[in-house]
Amino acid sequence: MSEKVLEIKDITVDFDGFCALLNVNVNVKRHTIHFFIGPNGAGKTTLLDIICAKTKPTKGVCTFYPEGRGSVQLTGMKEYKIVGEGIGRKFQVPSVFVNLSVMENMILSLKGNKGVWQSIFFKLSKQDEETINEILETVDLMDKKDEKAGSLAHGQKQWLEIAMQLVQKPEIIMLDEPAAGMGKPETFKTGEILKKIKEICTIIVVEHDMDFVKQISDRVTVLHEGKVLIEGTCDEVLADETVQAVYLGRGGERNAEDN
């Protein structure tokens, strides 16, 4: 569990004089749930953009350490190639095909099936079908697999999109506020789903809901004004006086929006 899967080294992002990130250094361990938290504008989403190469750093590199093969420098790669290497990202708003069934959405996400129509009429192998069914069981959507994705509740759409990432067999999944818009029962259930998923891949989460962070985090990095303020377990982070002053004391941990 202590094995490193991702190294973020000396990352600085300067947008024409505005420093969004400054000398950020973080190691993410394999099969953990690693949270990035912090107040509005702390640089959390920018950091996810750096990992998946949506944004290019002014300085520094991100390196991925996949299982069973050599390290991969993500900095400078094309976004689609990073996905191909085994790093998936789910954005805050679910992007499922609402007029297709849950099963059709899953088939569409399988590697190598390009295009909606080819995917719908694509003949599933027994192994692919078993994989999809297993993932749908994990996210508690097996009984919804023939229903249209548009008819799902908000939380279920989020779980479907997580499932659509999983079917591509990533080693890392990045989630941007997966609990946003959920009530407490759905948020708790999302946490329990993610705890099961970390057995098969590493999960990186940007989140504001501290109850959710407490429920499932293995490691928490607090960002403030583009710098790492502190990193540790949830208890260690919450006990830190500076964290309490700059973040928790503002009451912004539940609903602030990041830049």
Short mmCIF file of C-alpha atoms in Angstrom, two decimals:
data_model
loop_
_atom_site.label_atom_id
_atom_site.label_comp_id
_atom_site.label_asym_id
_atom_site.label_seq_id
_atom_site.Cartn_x
_atom_site.Cartn_y
_atom_site.Cartn_z
CA MET A 1 0.00 0.00 0.00
CA SER A 2 2.99 2.29 0.49
CA GLU A 3 4.02 2.06 -3.17
CA LYS A 4 4.02 5.35 -5.07
CA VAL A 5 1.73 5.57 -8.10
CA LEU A 6 1.99 9.30 -8.88
CA GLU A 7 4.67 11.89 -8.15
CA ILE A 8 3.89 15.60 -8.42
CA LYS A 9 7.27 17.34 -8.29
CA ASP A 10 7.98 21.09 -8.02
CA ILE A 11 4.82 22.03 -9.93
CA THR A 12 4.41 25.76 -10.51
CA VAL A 13 1.69 27.30 -12.70
CA ASP A 14 1.98 31.00 -13.49
CA PHE A 15 -0.89 32.55 -15.45
CA ASP A 16 0.60 35.88 -16.59
CA GLY A 17 1.78 36.87 -13.14
CA PHE A 18 -0.94 35.06 -11.16
CA CYS A 19 0.62 32.04 -9.47
CA ALA A 20 -2.08 29.34 -9.34
CA LEU A 21 0.35 26.72 -7.98
CA LEU A 22 3.79 27.25 -6.43
CA ASN A 23 6.36 24.46 -5.92
CA VAL A 24 3.77 21.79 -5.19
CA ASN A 25 5.23 18.41 -4.20
CA VAL A 26 2.92 15.46 -3.50
CA ASN A 27 3.31 11.69 -3.73
CA VAL A 28 0.15 9.62 -4.16
CA LYS A 29 0.28 6.01 -2.94
CA ARG A 30 -1.23 3.09 -4.83
CA HIS A 31 -4.70 1.87 -3.78
CA THR A 32 -5.43 4.86 -1.58
CA ILE A 33 -8.08 7.58 -1.60
CA HIS A 34 -6.11 10.84 -1.67
CA PHE A 35 -8.04 14.08 -1.17
CA PHE A 36 -7.01 17.58 -2.20
CA ILE A 37 -8.92 20.14 -0.14
CA GLY A 38 -8.64 23.87 0.46
CA PRO A 39 -10.54 27.14 0.21
CA ASN A 40 -11.85 28.75 -2.93
CA GLY A 41 -9.03 29.44 -5.40
CA ALA A 42 -6.51 27.20 -3.63
CA GLY A 43 -5.49 25.55 -6.93
CA LYS A 44 -7.10 22.13 -6.50
CA THR A 45 -8.74 21.86 -9.92
CA THR A 46 -5.66 23.38 -11.56
CA LEU A 47 -3.64 20.53 -10.04
CA LEU A 48 -5.98 17.93 -11.60
CA ASP A 49 -5.60 19.81 -14.91
CA ILE A 50 -1.82 19.49 -14.58
CA ILE A 51 -1.95 15.73 -13.89
CA CYS A 52 -4.08 15.05 -16.99
CA ALA A 53 -2.13 17.62 -19.10
CA LYS A 54 -5.10 19.90 -19.70
CA THR A 55 -2.85 22.67 -18.32
CA LYS A 56 0.91 22.87 -18.86
CA PRO A 57 3.02 23.74 -15.80
CA THR A 58 5.42 26.67 -15.87
CA LYS A 59 7.83 24.44 -13.96
CA GLY A 60 7.92 20.89 -12.62
CA VAL A 61 6.82 17.42 -13.75
CA CYS A 62 4.20 14.79 -12.97
CA THR A 63 5.32 11.17 -13.20
CA PHE A 64 3.06 8.11 -13.26
CA TYR A 65 4.32 4.74 -11.99
CA PRO A 66 2.09 2.07 -13.56
CA GLU A 67 2.14 -1.48 -12.26
CA GLY A 68 4.45 -3.86 -14.08
CA ARG A 69 6.09 -1.35 -16.44
CA GLY A 70 8.37 1.67 -16.48
CA SER A 71 7.53 5.15 -15.24
CA VAL A 72 5.68 7.56 -17.55
CA GLN A 73 6.25 11.32 -17.54
CA LEU A 74 2.78 12.83 -17.94
CA THR A 75 3.95 16.43 -18.32
CA GLY A 76 4.05 17.27 -22.02
CA MET A 77 1.87 14.34 -23.10
CA LYS A 78 -1.39 14.69 -25.01
CA GLU A 79 -4.53 14.37 -22.86
CA TYR A 80 -5.89 11.36 -24.78
CA LYS A 81 -2.58 9.54 -24.41
CA ILE A 82 -2.72 9.99 -20.63
CA VAL A 83 -6.16 8.35 -20.65
CA GLY A 84 -4.63 5.52 -22.68
CA GLU A 85 -1.88 5.13 -20.08
CA GLY A 86 -4.51 4.40 -17.43
CA ILE A 87 -5.52 7.70 -15.83
CA GLY A 88 -9.21 8.63 -15.93
CA ARG A 89 -10.97 11.81 -14.86
CA LYS A 90 -14.57 12.49 -13.96
CA PHE A 91 -15.74 16.08 -13.87
CA GLN A 92 -18.28 17.50 -11.43
CA VAL A 93 -21.27 17.46 -13.79
CA PRO A 94 -22.19 13.93 -14.93
CA SER A 95 -21.71 13.45 -18.69
CA VAL A 96 -23.68 10.32 -19.48
CA PHE A 97 -25.73 9.62 -22.61
CA VAL A 98 -29.20 10.24 -21.16
CA ASN A 99 -31.12 8.60 -24.04
CA LEU A 100 -29.12 5.39 -23.87
CA SER A 101 -29.54 2.65 -21.29
CA VAL A 102 -27.07 2.17 -18.45
CA MET A 103 -25.74 -0.92 -20.26
CA GLU A 104 -25.34 0.96 -23.54
CA ASN A 105 -23.41 3.70 -21.72
CA MET A 106 -21.09 1.05 -20.33
CA ILE A 107 -20.56 -0.59 -23.73
CA LEU A 108 -19.80 2.83 -25.20
CA SER A 109 -17.04 3.29 -22.62
CA LEU A 110 -15.26 0.03 -23.41
CA LYS A 111 -11.79 0.55 -24.85
CA GLY A 112 -11.59 0.35 -28.61
CA ASN A 113 -15.28 0.97 -29.32
CA LYS A 114 -15.45 4.29 -31.10
CA GLY A 115 -18.77 5.88 -31.96
CA VAL A 116 -22.23 5.51 -30.49
CA TRP A 117 -23.78 3.31 -33.17
CA GLN A 118 -20.85 0.92 -33.48
CA SER A 119 -20.92 0.52 -29.71
CA ILE A 120 -24.65 -0.15 -29.48
CA PHE A 121 -24.48 -2.87 -32.13
CA PHE A 122 -21.12 -4.15 -30.93
CA LYS A 123 -21.25 -7.80 -29.89
CA LEU A 124 -20.02 -8.09 -26.36
CA SER A 125 -17.63 -10.87 -25.49
CA LYS A 126 -18.57 -12.96 -22.48
CA GLN A 127 -15.60 -11.53 -20.62
CA ASP A 128 -16.61 -7.92 -21.39
CA GLU A 129 -20.16 -8.60 -20.25
CA GLU A 130 -18.92 -10.16 -17.01
CA THR A 131 -16.64 -7.16 -16.41
CA ILE A 132 -19.48 -4.70 -16.97
CA ASN A 133 -21.85 -6.64 -14.72
CA GLU A 134 -19.24 -6.83 -11.97
CA ILE A 135 -18.66 -3.05 -12.12
CA LEU A 136 -22.42 -2.34 -12.13
CA GLU A 137 -22.72 -4.52 -9.03
CA THR A 138 -19.92 -2.51 -7.39
CA VAL A 139 -21.71 0.80 -7.99
CA ASP A 140 -25.15 -0.70 -7.16
CA LEU A 141 -26.64 -0.16 -10.64
CA MET A 142 -27.08 -3.77 -11.75
CA ASP A 143 -30.85 -3.58 -11.35
CA LYS A 144 -30.89 -0.39 -13.47
CA LYS A 145 -28.83 -1.68 -16.39
CA ASP A 146 -31.72 -1.70 -18.89
CA GLU A 147 -33.09 1.69 -17.81
CA LYS A 148 -32.28 4.92 -19.62
CA ALA A 149 -29.49 6.87 -17.96
CA GLY A 150 -31.67 9.99 -18.07
CA SER A 151 -34.15 8.41 -15.65
CA LEU A 152 -31.52 7.86 -12.94
CA ALA A 153 -31.34 9.98 -9.80
CA HIS A 154 -28.47 12.49 -9.57
CA GLY A 155 -26.33 10.24 -7.40
CA GLN A 156 -26.92 7.23 -9.65
CA LYS A 157 -25.76 9.24 -12.68
CA GLN A 158 -22.55 10.03 -10.78
CA TRP A 159 -22.09 6.33 -9.98
CA LEU A 160 -22.72 5.42 -13.62
CA GLU A 161 -20.05 7.83 -14.78
CA ILE A 162 -17.61 6.36 -12.25
CA ALA A 163 -18.53 2.91 -13.61
CA MET A 164 -17.89 4.16 -17.16
CA GLN A 165 -14.39 5.14 -16.06
CA LEU A 166 -13.80 1.78 -14.36
CA VAL A 167 -14.69 -0.24 -17.45
CA GLN A 168 -11.61 1.28 -19.11
CA LYS A 169 -9.49 -0.31 -16.34
CA PRO A 170 -7.64 2.79 -15.16
CA GLU A 171 -4.96 2.64 -12.48
CA ILE A 172 -5.89 6.14 -11.27
CA ILE A 173 -9.30 7.85 -11.27
CA MET A 174 -9.55 11.58 -10.55
CA LEU A 175 -12.91 12.82 -9.25
CA ASP A 176 -13.87 16.50 -9.07
CA GLU A 177 -16.39 16.97 -6.23
CA PRO A 178 -18.19 13.62 -6.64
CA ALA A 179 -20.52 14.38 -3.71
CA ALA A 180 -21.69 17.75 -5.08
CA GLY A 181 -25.48 18.05 -5.13
CA MET A 182 -26.02 14.88 -3.11
CA GLY A 183 -27.92 14.49 0.13
CA LYS A 184 -26.27 12.80 3.10
CA PRO A 185 -27.46 9.22 2.33
CA GLU A 186 -26.24 9.43 -1.30
CA THR A 187 -22.95 11.00 -0.20
CA PHE A 188 -22.36 8.24 2.34
CA LYS A 189 -23.17 5.57 -0.24
CA THR A 190 -20.78 7.21 -2.74
CA GLY A 191 -18.07 6.95 -0.09
CA GLU A 192 -18.76 3.25 0.47
CA ILE A 193 -18.61 2.66 -3.31
CA LEU A 194 -15.25 4.46 -3.53
CA LYS A 195 -13.86 2.38 -0.67
CA LYS A 196 -14.63 -0.75 -2.72
CA ILE A 197 -13.15 0.78 -5.87
CA LYS A 198 -9.80 1.62 -4.25
CA GLU A 199 -9.09 -2.11 -4.12
CA ILE A 200 -8.71 -2.02 -7.91
CA CYS A 201 -7.41 1.51 -8.54
CA THR A 202 -6.12 4.65 -6.86
CA ILE A 203 -8.60 7.49 -6.33
CA ILE A 204 -7.72 11.19 -6.29
CA VAL A 205 -10.54 13.47 -5.12
CA VAL A 206 -11.11 17.22 -4.99
CA GLU A 207 -13.86 17.84 -2.45
CA HIS A 208 -15.36 20.41 -0.07
CA ASP A 209 -17.61 18.20 2.05
CA MET A 210 -15.54 17.48 5.15
CA ASP A 211 -17.87 14.72 6.39
CA PHE A 212 -17.15 12.92 3.12
CA VAL A 213 -13.39 13.47 3.55
CA LYS A 214 -13.57 12.09 7.11
CA GLN A 215 -15.54 9.05 5.93
CA ILE A 216 -13.11 7.68 3.34
CA SER A 217 -9.80 9.55 3.09
CA ASP A 218 -6.48 7.74 3.46
CA ARG A 219 -4.42 10.87 2.83
CA VAL A 220 -5.35 14.56 2.69
CA THR A 221 -3.36 17.39 1.10
CA VAL A 222 -4.50 20.91 1.99
CA LEU A 223 -3.78 23.58 -0.60
CA HIS A 224 -3.87 27.29 0.22
CA GLU A 225 -3.06 30.06 -2.26
CA GLY A 226 -1.45 27.53 -4.59
CA LYS A 227 0.87 25.99 -2.00
CA VAL A 228 0.75 22.79 0.05
CA LEU A 229 -0.24 23.92 3.54
CA ILE A 230 -0.12 20.50 5.18
CA GLU A 231 -0.47 16.83 4.28
CA GLY A 232 -1.41 13.92 6.51
CA THR A 233 -4.31 11.82 7.73
CA CYS A 234 -7.69 13.51 8.05
CA ASP A 235 -7.31 13.74 11.83
CA GLU A 236 -3.85 15.29 11.54
CA VAL A 237 -5.06 17.85 9.02
CA LEU A 238 -8.18 18.81 10.99
CA ALA A 239 -6.13 19.26 14.17
CA ASP A 240 -3.80 21.77 12.50
CA GLU A 241 -4.40 25.31 13.71
CA THR A 242 -3.46 26.91 10.40
CA VAL A 243 -5.95 24.70 8.54
CA GLN A 244 -8.65 25.67 11.03
CA ALA A 245 -7.85 29.35 10.53
CA VAL A 246 -7.57 29.53 6.74
CA TYR A 247 -10.07 26.89 5.70
CA LEU A 248 -12.41 25.33 8.23
CA GLY A 249 -12.94 28.59 10.10
CA ARG A 250 -14.45 30.18 7.00
CA GLY A 251 -17.24 27.65 6.82
CA GLY A 252 -16.51 27.34 3.13
CA GLU A 253 -15.64 23.68 3.11
CA ARG A 254 -19.09 22.53 1.99
CA ASN A 255 -20.07 24.80 -0.82
CA ALA A 256 -17.15 26.91 -2.00
CA GLU A 257 -16.33 26.64 -5.66
CA ASP A 258 -12.79 26.20 -6.83
CA ASN A 259 -10.95 27.95 -9.60
#
